[in-house]
GROMACS .gro file of C-alpha atoms in nm:
model
  465
    1UNK     CA    1   0.000   0.000   0.004
    2UNK     CA    2   0.145   0.339  -0.080
    3UNK     CA    3   0.082   0.645   0.174
    4UNK     CA    4  -0.153   0.785  -0.066
    5UNK     CA    5  -0.379   0.425  -0.048
    6UNK     CA    6  -0.354   0.424   0.341
    7UNK     CA    7  -0.504   0.817   0.344
    8UNK     CA    8  -0.773   0.684   0.115
    9UNK     CA    9  -0.870   0.427   0.324
   10UNK     CA   10  -0.842   0.628   0.658
   11UNK     CA   11  -1.078   0.902   0.454
   12UNK     CA   12  -1.334   0.634   0.351
   13UNK     CA   13  -1.360   0.500   0.717
   14UNK     CA   14  -1.432   0.874   0.841
   15UNK     CA   15  -1.617   0.991   0.593
   16UNK     CA   16  -1.891   0.712   0.682
   17UNK     CA   17  -1.811   0.748   1.031
   18UNK     CA   18  -1.925   1.071   1.012
   19UNK     CA   19  -2.218   0.990   0.824
   20UNK     CA   20  -2.357   0.722   1.023
   21UNK     CA   21  -2.300   0.936   1.336
   22UNK     CA   22  -2.476   1.261   1.225
   23UNK     CA   23  -2.737   1.154   1.030
   24UNK     CA   24  -2.797   0.801   1.143
   25UNK     CA   25  -2.865   0.701   0.794
   26UNK     CA   26  -2.878   0.322   0.756
   27UNK     CA   27  -2.636   0.374   1.072
   28UNK     CA   28  -2.541  -0.026   1.129
   29UNK     CA   29  -2.460  -0.039   0.765
   30UNK     CA   30  -2.244   0.252   0.750
   31UNK     CA   31  -2.080   0.182   1.071
   32UNK     CA   32  -1.979  -0.165   0.955
   33UNK     CA   33  -1.843  -0.029   0.649
   34UNK     CA   34  -1.666   0.257   0.872
   35UNK     CA   35  -1.523  -0.010   1.054
   36UNK     CA   36  -1.401  -0.226   0.793
   37UNK     CA   37  -1.186   0.076   0.633
   38UNK     CA   38  -1.102   0.195   0.953
   39UNK     CA   39  -0.929  -0.150   1.029
   40UNK     CA   40  -0.797  -0.118   0.712
   41UNK     CA   41  -0.623   0.154   0.786
   42UNK     CA   42  -0.534   0.101   1.130
   43UNK     CA   43  -0.330  -0.255   1.030
   44UNK     CA   44  -0.093   0.038   0.808
   45UNK     CA   45  -0.057   0.220   1.113
   46UNK     CA   46  -0.282   0.492   1.053
   47UNK     CA   47  -0.347   0.667   1.438
   48UNK     CA   48  -0.682   0.879   1.348
   49UNK     CA   49  -0.818   0.529   1.238
   50UNK     CA   50  -0.705   0.385   1.558
   51UNK     CA   51  -0.912   0.646   1.728
   52UNK     CA   52  -1.221   0.641   1.542
   53UNK     CA   53  -1.243   0.262   1.606
   54UNK     CA   54  -1.203   0.357   1.954
   55UNK     CA   55  -1.478   0.550   1.914
   56UNK     CA   56  -1.738   0.287   1.772
   57UNK     CA   57  -1.622   0.077   2.049
   58UNK     CA   58  -1.682   0.326   2.294
   59UNK     CA   59  -2.053   0.439   2.174
   60UNK     CA   60  -2.140   0.058   2.062
   61UNK     CA   61  -2.190   0.161   1.675
   62UNK     CA   62  -2.171  -0.134   1.441
   63UNK     CA   63  -2.025  -0.328   1.718
   64UNK     CA   64  -2.129  -0.457   2.060
   65UNK     CA   65  -2.030  -0.142   2.325
   66UNK     CA   66  -1.661  -0.255   2.420
   67UNK     CA   67  -1.514   0.018   2.669
   68UNK     CA   68  -1.197  -0.219   2.759
   69UNK     CA   69  -1.164  -0.220   2.350
   70UNK     CA   70  -1.226   0.073   2.315
   71UNK     CA   71  -0.976   0.181   2.572
   72UNK     CA   72  -0.700  -0.052   2.402
   73UNK     CA   73  -0.783   0.141   2.050
   74UNK     CA   74  -0.723   0.449   2.208
   75UNK     CA   75  -0.407   0.358   2.370
   76UNK     CA   76  -0.307   0.240   2.018
   77UNK     CA   77  -0.365   0.609   1.885
   78UNK     CA   78  -0.200   0.765   2.208
   79UNK     CA   79   0.099   0.547   2.091
   80UNK     CA   80   0.112   0.769   1.766
   81UNK     CA   81   0.073   1.085   1.930
   82UNK     CA   82  -0.328   1.131   1.889
   83UNK     CA   83  -0.420   1.367   2.198
   84UNK     CA   84  -0.768   1.311   2.161
   85UNK     CA   85  -0.708   0.946   2.221
   86UNK     CA   86  -0.522   1.079   2.547
   87UNK     CA   87  -0.821   1.288   2.627
   88UNK     CA   88  -1.083   1.003   2.614
   89UNK     CA   89  -0.857   0.757   2.813
   90UNK     CA   90  -0.904   1.001   3.062
   91UNK     CA   91  -1.251   1.016   3.025
   92UNK     CA   92  -1.312   0.623   3.054
   93UNK     CA   93  -1.071   0.627   3.375
   94UNK     CA   94  -1.285   0.937   3.495
   95UNK     CA   95  -1.621   0.743   3.492
   96UNK     CA   96  -1.434   0.401   3.568
   97UNK     CA   97  -1.552   0.265   3.206
   98UNK     CA   98  -1.327   0.001   3.069
   99UNK     CA   99  -1.139   0.009   3.380
  100UNK     CA  100  -1.166   0.065   3.773
  101UNK     CA  101  -1.277   0.453   3.820
  102UNK     CA  102  -0.902   0.637   3.885
  103UNK     CA  103  -0.908   1.004   3.898
  104UNK     CA  104  -0.602   0.999   3.910
  105UNK     CA  105  -0.483   0.837   3.562
  106UNK     CA  106  -0.772   1.029   3.434
  107UNK     CA  107  -0.584   1.362   3.484
  108UNK     CA  108  -0.261   1.186   3.414
  109UNK     CA  109  -0.404   1.130   3.062
  110UNK     CA  110  -0.566   1.462   3.034
  111UNK     CA  111  -0.196   1.633   3.149
  112UNK     CA  112  -0.021   1.427   2.838
  113UNK     CA  113  -0.305   1.559   2.597
  114UNK     CA  114  -0.265   1.896   2.736
  115UNK     CA  115   0.121   1.900   2.697
  116UNK     CA  116   0.094   1.799   2.342
  117UNK     CA  117  -0.128   2.123   2.266
  118UNK     CA  118  -0.518   1.966   2.369
  119UNK     CA  119  -0.711   2.209   2.605
  120UNK     CA  120  -0.651   2.179   2.943
  121UNK     CA  121  -1.111   2.148   2.987
  122UNK     CA  122  -1.085   1.842   3.148
  123UNK     CA  123  -0.832   1.904   3.406
  124UNK     CA  124  -1.011   2.185   3.512
  125UNK     CA  125  -1.345   1.981   3.550
  126UNK     CA  126  -1.137   1.694   3.759
  127UNK     CA  127  -1.048   2.055   4.007
  128UNK     CA  128  -1.388   2.172   4.018
  129UNK     CA  129  -1.529   1.801   4.120
  130UNK     CA  130  -1.233   1.750   4.350
  131UNK     CA  131  -1.252   1.403   4.182
  132UNK     CA  132  -0.884   1.292   4.275
  133UNK     CA  133  -0.762   1.633   4.393
  134UNK     CA  134  -0.844   1.828   4.672
  135UNK     CA  135  -1.197   1.974   4.642
  136UNK     CA  136  -1.145   2.336   4.481
  137UNK     CA  137  -1.442   2.466   4.647
  138UNK     CA  138  -1.386   2.869   4.538
  139UNK     CA  139  -1.303   2.667   4.201
  140UNK     CA  140  -0.989   2.908   4.180
  141UNK     CA  141  -0.776   2.595   4.032
  142UNK     CA  142  -1.040   2.506   3.812
  143UNK     CA  143  -1.035   2.875   3.683
  144UNK     CA  144  -0.683   2.884   3.627
  145UNK     CA  145  -0.686   2.575   3.410
  146UNK     CA  146  -0.969   2.680   3.188
  147UNK     CA  147  -0.791   3.071   3.171
  148UNK     CA  148  -0.485   2.892   3.041
  149UNK     CA  149  -0.714   2.642   2.816
  150UNK     CA  150  -0.897   2.964   2.679
  151UNK     CA  151  -0.550   3.168   2.631
  152UNK     CA  152  -0.446   2.847   2.387
  153UNK     CA  153  -0.772   2.906   2.222
  154UNK     CA  154  -0.999   2.646   2.343
  155UNK     CA  155  -1.349   2.728   2.331
  156UNK     CA  156  -1.444   2.484   2.564
  157UNK     CA  157  -1.254   2.631   2.838
  158UNK     CA  158  -1.405   2.954   2.727
  159UNK     CA  159  -1.746   2.823   2.781
  160UNK     CA  160  -1.675   2.668   3.098
  161UNK     CA  161  -1.528   2.991   3.223
  162UNK     CA  162  -1.868   3.149   3.177
  163UNK     CA  163  -2.045   2.873   3.346
  164UNK     CA  164  -1.839   2.920   3.656
  165UNK     CA  165  -1.942   3.317   3.656
  166UNK     CA  166  -2.322   3.178   3.596
  167UNK     CA  167  -2.345   2.881   3.853
  168UNK     CA  168  -2.087   2.848   4.077
  169UNK     CA  169  -2.098   3.115   4.338
  170UNK     CA  170  -2.023   3.027   4.710
  171UNK     CA  171  -1.805   2.725   4.892
  172UNK     CA  172  -1.870   2.581   5.224
  173UNK     CA  173  -1.713   2.917   5.391
  174UNK     CA  174  -2.014   3.108   5.225
  175UNK     CA  175  -1.766   3.353   5.071
  176UNK     CA  176  -1.833   3.436   4.702
  177UNK     CA  177  -1.560   3.475   4.412
  178UNK     CA  178  -1.763   3.522   4.145
  179UNK     CA  179  -2.140   3.651   4.274
  180UNK     CA  180  -2.292   3.493   3.988
  181UNK     CA  181  -2.194   3.722   3.747
  182UNK     CA  182  -2.351   3.714   3.449
  183UNK     CA  183  -2.241   3.987   3.208
  184UNK     CA  184  -1.884   3.799   3.324
  185UNK     CA  185  -2.000   3.502   3.181
  186UNK     CA  186  -2.214   3.620   2.894
  187UNK     CA  187  -1.824   3.808   2.773
  188UNK     CA  188  -1.687   3.435   2.795
  189UNK     CA  189  -2.010   3.266   2.651
  190UNK     CA  190  -1.982   3.559   2.327
  191UNK     CA  191  -1.574   3.450   2.295
  192UNK     CA  192  -1.649   3.061   2.300
  193UNK     CA  193  -2.006   3.102   2.062
  194UNK     CA  194  -1.786   3.333   1.827
  195UNK     CA  195  -1.529   3.014   1.775
  196UNK     CA  196  -1.855   2.817   1.701
  197UNK     CA  197  -1.911   2.635   2.040
  198UNK     CA  198  -2.283   2.538   2.046
  199UNK     CA  199  -2.332   2.498   2.419
  200UNK     CA  200  -2.247   2.870   2.453
  201UNK     CA  201  -2.470   2.962   2.190
  202UNK     CA  202  -2.729   2.782   2.399
  203UNK     CA  203  -2.598   2.977   2.712
  204UNK     CA  204  -2.644   3.277   2.548
  205UNK     CA  205  -3.004   3.218   2.454
  206UNK     CA  206  -3.071   3.132   2.817
  207UNK     CA  207  -2.905   3.430   2.912
  208UNK     CA  208  -3.147   3.627   2.733
  209UNK     CA  209  -3.431   3.404   2.801
  210UNK     CA  210  -3.397   3.463   3.194
  211UNK     CA  211  -3.234   3.799   3.185
  212UNK     CA  212  -2.923   3.701   3.343
  213UNK     CA  213  -2.672   3.998   3.267
  214UNK     CA  214  -2.893   4.105   2.981
  215UNK     CA  215  -3.242   4.257   2.942
  216UNK     CA  216  -3.481   3.979   2.903
  217UNK     CA  217  -3.532   3.896   2.510
  218UNK     CA  218  -3.693   3.650   2.395
  219UNK     CA  219  -3.678   3.696   2.022
  220UNK     CA  220  -3.284   3.696   2.092
  221UNK     CA  221  -3.330   3.381   2.310
  222UNK     CA  222  -3.457   3.188   1.988
  223UNK     CA  223  -3.198   3.347   1.788
  224UNK     CA  224  -2.936   3.172   1.957
  225UNK     CA  225  -3.092   2.881   2.031
  226UNK     CA  226  -3.181   2.828   1.653
  227UNK     CA  227  -2.800   2.892   1.557
  228UNK     CA  228  -2.661   2.620   1.867
  229UNK     CA  229  -2.977   2.396   1.709
  230UNK     CA  230  -2.837   2.377   1.366
  231UNK     CA  231  -2.468   2.276   1.549
  232UNK     CA  232  -2.660   1.955   1.667
  233UNK     CA  233  -2.688   2.074   2.028
  234UNK     CA  234  -3.012   1.931   2.151
  235UNK     CA  235  -3.042   2.131   2.480
  236UNK     CA  236  -3.121   2.449   2.217
  237UNK     CA  237  -3.370   2.200   2.044
  238UNK     CA  238  -3.565   2.175   2.378
  239UNK     CA  239  -3.518   2.557   2.454
  240UNK     CA  240  -3.697   2.633   2.126
  241UNK     CA  241  -3.965   2.376   2.246
  242UNK     CA  242  -4.023   2.585   2.541
  243UNK     CA  243  -4.059   2.884   2.381
  244UNK     CA  244  -4.277   2.767   2.143
  245UNK     CA  245  -4.508   2.591   2.442
  246UNK     CA  246  -4.463   2.892   2.614
  247UNK     CA  247  -4.562   3.122   2.350
  248UNK     CA  248  -4.237   3.314   2.453
  249UNK     CA  249  -4.128   3.561   2.168
  250UNK     CA  250  -4.301   3.374   1.915
  251UNK     CA  251  -4.710   3.265   1.901
  252UNK     CA  252  -4.801   2.986   2.133
  253UNK     CA  253  -4.757   2.644   1.903
  254UNK     CA  254  -4.745   2.295   2.059
  255UNK     CA  255  -4.722   2.110   1.751
  256UNK     CA  256  -4.417   2.295   1.661
  257UNK     CA  257  -4.300   2.223   2.058
  258UNK     CA  258  -4.334   1.862   1.998
  259UNK     CA  259  -4.135   1.862   1.671
  260UNK     CA  260  -3.855   2.015   1.845
  261UNK     CA  261  -3.868   1.796   2.155
  262UNK     CA  262  -3.901   1.510   1.889
  263UNK     CA  263  -3.590   1.633   1.700
  264UNK     CA  264  -3.371   1.664   2.032
  265UNK     CA  265  -3.523   1.274   2.128
  266UNK     CA  266  -3.400   1.154   1.789
  267UNK     CA  267  -3.070   1.245   1.910
  268UNK     CA  268  -3.108   1.070   2.228
  269UNK     CA  269  -3.195   1.344   2.461
  270UNK     CA  270  -3.346   1.266   2.780
  271UNK     CA  271  -3.506   1.554   2.866
  272UNK     CA  272  -3.686   1.586   2.557
  273UNK     CA  273  -3.794   1.250   2.546
  274UNK     CA  274  -3.910   1.305   2.928
  275UNK     CA  275  -4.060   1.645   2.834
  276UNK     CA  276  -4.272   1.450   2.507
  277UNK     CA  277  -4.406   1.231   2.779
  278UNK     CA  278  -4.548   1.493   2.969
  279UNK     CA  279  -4.713   1.665   2.703
  280UNK     CA  280  -4.892   1.308   2.603
  281UNK     CA  281  -4.993   1.287   3.002
  282UNK     CA  282  -5.127   1.660   3.028
  283UNK     CA  283  -5.114   1.865   2.743
  284UNK     CA  284  -5.347   1.876   2.445
  285UNK     CA  285  -5.501   1.579   2.326
  286UNK     CA  286  -5.377   1.349   2.619
  287UNK     CA  287  -5.211   1.035   2.541
  288UNK     CA  288  -5.107   0.831   2.876
  289UNK     CA  289  -5.006   0.485   2.623
  290UNK     CA  290  -4.791   0.750   2.473
  291UNK     CA  291  -4.680   0.897   2.796
  292UNK     CA  292  -4.603   0.570   2.887
  293UNK     CA  293  -4.378   0.477   2.607
  294UNK     CA  294  -4.162   0.809   2.581
  295UNK     CA  295  -4.154   0.786   2.941
  296UNK     CA  296  -4.008   0.450   2.925
  297UNK     CA  297  -3.732   0.588   2.674
  298UNK     CA  298  -3.631   0.826   2.889
  299UNK     CA  299  -3.594   0.616   3.196
  300UNK     CA  300  -3.371   0.362   2.974
  301UNK     CA  301  -3.177   0.623   2.941
  302UNK     CA  302  -3.131   0.677   3.304
  303UNK     CA  303  -3.413   0.922   3.373
  304UNK     CA  304  -3.495   0.867   3.731
  305UNK     CA  305  -3.826   1.138   3.667
  306UNK     CA  306  -3.952   0.933   3.417
  307UNK     CA  307  -3.912   0.632   3.624
  308UNK     CA  308  -4.130   0.770   3.901
  309UNK     CA  309  -4.377   0.865   3.635
  310UNK     CA  310  -4.368   0.531   3.477
  311UNK     CA  311  -4.459   0.394   3.810
  312UNK     CA  312  -4.735   0.648   3.883
  313UNK     CA  313  -4.910   0.554   3.572
  314UNK     CA  314  -4.920   0.172   3.661
  315UNK     CA  315  -5.024   0.293   3.976
  316UNK     CA  316  -5.317   0.484   3.805
  317UNK     CA  317  -5.377   0.255   3.570
  318UNK     CA  318  -5.330   0.494   3.298
  319UNK     CA  319  -5.174   0.388   2.961
  320UNK     CA  320  -5.193   0.030   3.080
  321UNK     CA  321  -5.371  -0.152   3.338
  322UNK     CA  322  -5.356  -0.064   3.719
  323UNK     CA  323  -5.039  -0.267   3.857
  324UNK     CA  324  -4.934  -0.188   4.204
  325UNK     CA  325  -4.636  -0.449   4.191
  326UNK     CA  326  -4.507  -0.256   3.828
  327UNK     CA  327  -4.558   0.065   4.009
  328UNK     CA  328  -4.354  -0.029   4.303
  329UNK     CA  329  -4.034  -0.224   4.091
  330UNK     CA  330  -4.034   0.147   3.892
  331UNK     CA  331  -4.055   0.322   4.201
  332UNK     CA  332  -3.758   0.107   4.330
  333UNK     CA  333  -3.549   0.175   4.022
  334UNK     CA  334  -3.650   0.573   4.061
  335UNK     CA  335  -3.590   0.593   4.458
  336UNK     CA  336  -3.219   0.395   4.354
  337UNK     CA  337  -3.161   0.746   4.186
  338UNK     CA  338  -3.260   0.960   4.483
  339UNK     CA  339  -3.614   1.055   4.337
  340UNK     CA  340  -3.795   1.164   4.660
  341UNK     CA  341  -4.113   1.146   4.469
  342UNK     CA  342  -4.044   0.779   4.444
  343UNK     CA  343  -3.925   0.730   4.782
  344UNK     CA  344  -4.247   0.862   4.928
  345UNK     CA  345  -4.456   0.631   4.701
  346UNK     CA  346  -4.270   0.319   4.817
  347UNK     CA  347  -4.392   0.375   5.189
  348UNK     CA  348  -4.748   0.490   5.055
  349UNK     CA  349  -4.769   0.147   4.856
  350UNK     CA  350  -4.632  -0.066   5.196
  351UNK     CA  351  -4.831   0.147   5.412
  352UNK     CA  352  -5.173   0.089   5.186
  353UNK     CA  353  -5.040  -0.286   5.119
  354UNK     CA  354  -5.110  -0.206   4.731
  355UNK     CA  355  -4.869  -0.443   4.525
  356UNK     CA  356  -4.677  -0.571   4.833
  357UNK     CA  357  -4.795  -0.702   5.158
  358UNK     CA  358  -4.903  -0.409   5.384
  359UNK     CA  359  -4.525  -0.355   5.624
  360UNK     CA  360  -4.621  -0.011   5.851
  361UNK     CA  361  -4.217  -0.051   5.971
  362UNK     CA  362  -4.137  -0.084   5.608
  363UNK     CA  363  -4.401   0.201   5.479
  364UNK     CA  364  -4.195   0.419   5.841
  365UNK     CA  365  -3.865   0.359   5.712
  366UNK     CA  366  -3.971   0.489   5.375
  367UNK     CA  367  -4.112   0.779   5.497
  368UNK     CA  368  -3.834   0.853   5.731
  369UNK     CA  369  -3.596   0.844   5.431
  370UNK     CA  370  -3.875   1.110   5.230
  371UNK     CA  371  -3.903   1.309   5.550
  372UNK     CA  372  -3.510   1.422   5.565
  373UNK     CA  373  -3.511   1.536   5.207
  374UNK     CA  374  -3.818   1.773   5.312
  375UNK     CA  375  -4.111   1.592   5.225
  376UNK     CA  376  -4.436   1.729   5.406
  377UNK     CA  377  -4.662   1.430   5.306
  378UNK     CA  378  -4.421   1.194   5.446
  379UNK     CA  379  -4.416   1.382   5.775
  380UNK     CA  380  -4.739   1.363   5.796
  381UNK     CA  381  -4.773   0.994   5.721
  382UNK     CA  382  -4.545   0.898   5.993
  383UNK     CA  383  -4.737   1.127   6.243
  384UNK     CA  384  -5.003   0.927   6.147
  385UNK     CA  385  -4.813   0.572   6.226
  386UNK     CA  386  -4.772   0.718   6.566
  387UNK     CA  387  -5.115   0.823   6.622
  388UNK     CA  388  -5.263   0.475   6.533
  389UNK     CA  389  -4.964   0.284   6.678
  390UNK     CA  390  -4.876   0.121   6.355
  391UNK     CA  391  -4.511  -0.056   6.320
  392UNK     CA  392  -4.443   0.198   6.618
  393UNK     CA  393  -4.578   0.202   6.950
  394UNK     CA  394  -4.873   0.475   7.024
  395UNK     CA  395  -4.729   0.790   7.112
  396UNK     CA  396  -4.915   1.109   7.041
  397UNK     CA  397  -4.672   1.378   7.154
  398UNK     CA  398  -4.474   1.201   6.876
  399UNK     CA  399  -4.737   1.198   6.635
  400UNK     CA  400  -4.784   1.559   6.733
  401UNK     CA  401  -4.445   1.639   6.675
  402UNK     CA  402  -4.426   1.474   6.304
  403UNK     CA  403  -4.762   1.676   6.229
  404UNK     CA  404  -4.638   2.009   6.355
  405UNK     CA  405  -4.328   1.938   6.137
  406UNK     CA  406  -4.550   1.878   5.808
  407UNK     CA  407  -4.807   2.157   5.873
  408UNK     CA  408  -4.479   2.405   5.896
  409UNK     CA  409  -4.393   2.239   5.532
  410UNK     CA  410  -4.769   2.344   5.434
  411UNK     CA  411  -4.943   2.006   5.461
  412UNK     CA  412  -5.311   2.077   5.495
  413UNK     CA  413  -5.375   1.717   5.658
  414UNK     CA  414  -5.125   1.749   5.913
  415UNK     CA  415  -5.309   2.084   6.021
  416UNK     CA  416  -5.621   1.865   5.983
  417UNK     CA  417  -5.453   1.569   6.248
  418UNK     CA  418  -5.318   1.841   6.504
  419UNK     CA  419  -5.673   2.016   6.555
  420UNK     CA  420  -5.848   1.630   6.600
  421UNK     CA  421  -5.555   1.570   6.852
  422UNK     CA  422  -5.636   1.907   7.041
  423UNK     CA  423  -6.023   1.821   6.978
  424UNK     CA  424  -6.012   1.496   7.160
  425UNK     CA  425  -5.699   1.590   7.424
  426UNK     CA  426  -5.442   1.307   7.277
  427UNK     CA  427  -5.109   1.408   7.376
  428UNK     CA  428  -5.192   1.751   7.467
  429UNK     CA  429  -5.479   1.882   7.721
  430UNK     CA  430  -5.806   1.900   7.526
  431UNK     CA  431  -5.836   2.265   7.355
  432UNK     CA  432  -6.133   2.317   7.145
  433UNK     CA  433  -6.003   2.671   7.045
  434UNK     CA  434  -5.682   2.568   6.952
  435UNK     CA  435  -5.833   2.277   6.758
  436UNK     CA  436  -6.038   2.534   6.563
  437UNK     CA  437  -5.737   2.741   6.529
  438UNK     CA  438  -5.589   2.444   6.344
  439UNK     CA  439  -5.897   2.322   6.139
  440UNK     CA  440  -5.922   2.699   6.003
  441UNK     CA  441  -5.552   2.665   5.894
  442UNK     CA  442  -5.612   2.325   5.729
  443UNK     CA  443  -5.955   2.498   5.552
  444UNK     CA  444  -5.754   2.823   5.442
  445UNK     CA  445  -5.491   2.584   5.299
  446UNK     CA  446  -5.793   2.391   5.102
  447UNK     CA  447  -5.817   2.063   5.308
  448UNK     CA  448  -6.184   1.944   5.225
  449UNK     CA  449  -6.303   1.866   5.547
  450UNK     CA  450  -6.154   2.085   5.780
  451UNK     CA  451  -6.416   2.386   5.744
  452UNK     CA  452  -6.671   2.154   5.872
  453UNK     CA  453  -6.434   2.019   6.169
  454UNK     CA  454  -6.378   2.396   6.270
  455UNK     CA  455  -6.751   2.443   6.272
  456UNK     CA  456  -6.806   2.137   6.485
  457UNK     CA  457  -6.485   2.270   6.720
  458UNK     CA  458  -6.682   2.595   6.751
  459UNK     CA  459  -6.986   2.475   6.826
  460UNK     CA  460  -6.820   2.322   7.158
  461UNK     CA  461  -6.667   2.616   7.277
  462UNK     CA  462  -6.774   2.800   7.597
  463UNK     CA  463  -7.035   3.079   7.522
  464UNK     CA  464  -6.902   3.432   7.587
  465UNK     CA  465  -7.072   3.660   7.840
   0.00000   0.00000   0.00000
């Protein structure tokens, strides 16, 4: 083979790979052909081909996803000085893909890439997250790395400097280095956008939509979102959908909103999948079966909220026959990802014996987890378990304690229950005046039974002279 043949083979492989990744047209055929051409070029020592073979294995395109093989191919490419391959090896180590998670090795690979001219973006990421290095609460080290990378022309670093200014503000000491300086963030976003960074374009749109450092302007927001979306940024596509859905800067148009969400979803955007499900669940033309379908897709991609919503539909019998056992399974998946609503509902299923044997002790355990996250309904549930002696000894004073916590969180039922305790002298001296006071609070919060209870308590008050 001549050098020209080698270049041609690599060109064919990368061209096919690019088409497959960008357009998803007959992906399996394109990826397989790309792999064939790339392996021919790799066998002749082409580092770029080795790198792209690693990309295919990492993404599972045309071959089963295999992070170990991806890392091996990236390592071979790195041996030829491919800085992108070095960077990707760092990513695999950082996420524990194809090897045990190792932030030190990740940082070493990022540093190697940086030393050869790649940007210092991910070194800054490790500093910012405190992964394998001391936690940088004031983000000064991350900012330093990204400023160095930005000085060498890295648009990603410029974008991340903007992110630091716009999002991160306070460390554990309460000191603010950046004070959410949106104006400075905008400067860096614009620098990155000028270099073609789609995320920065989207961020500028977000700034205009939310009046962050600039006057609110939905028309300008839409313009920046469209620029970003044209580069394939799915966040921007979702944001365009939001503007159409809310009628901000454009006439309200749910059909266009849905089209943009679908476009983002077709590119694998989980938030878009979730939003389509939400539109099917409570938008124009409710279709619970389609909501179930889209939330299942989002759940398969790791969305805890989607997992919860699939469980909720099973629990209500919407989009599928009611099945509490299935609901419990989906709630558990969501709870494993710290979804607070799912954690509460698991407790509810145990409390009511739906889909599982009734178990007040387990209900208490799950509601305590939910209450620790600030859920007022869970606090009320714990109070009721103490009031009824279910799974725990009957202790009205503890019931009152938890009802008060729940009431402070705004739960109307807890206010009603406190009124009942005062009306019946349980855990507190009987006091109809206080009972009426709590019933009235519950009524004002919207509890349907509280007004009648308040009237009943008022009748038992002693007459005034």
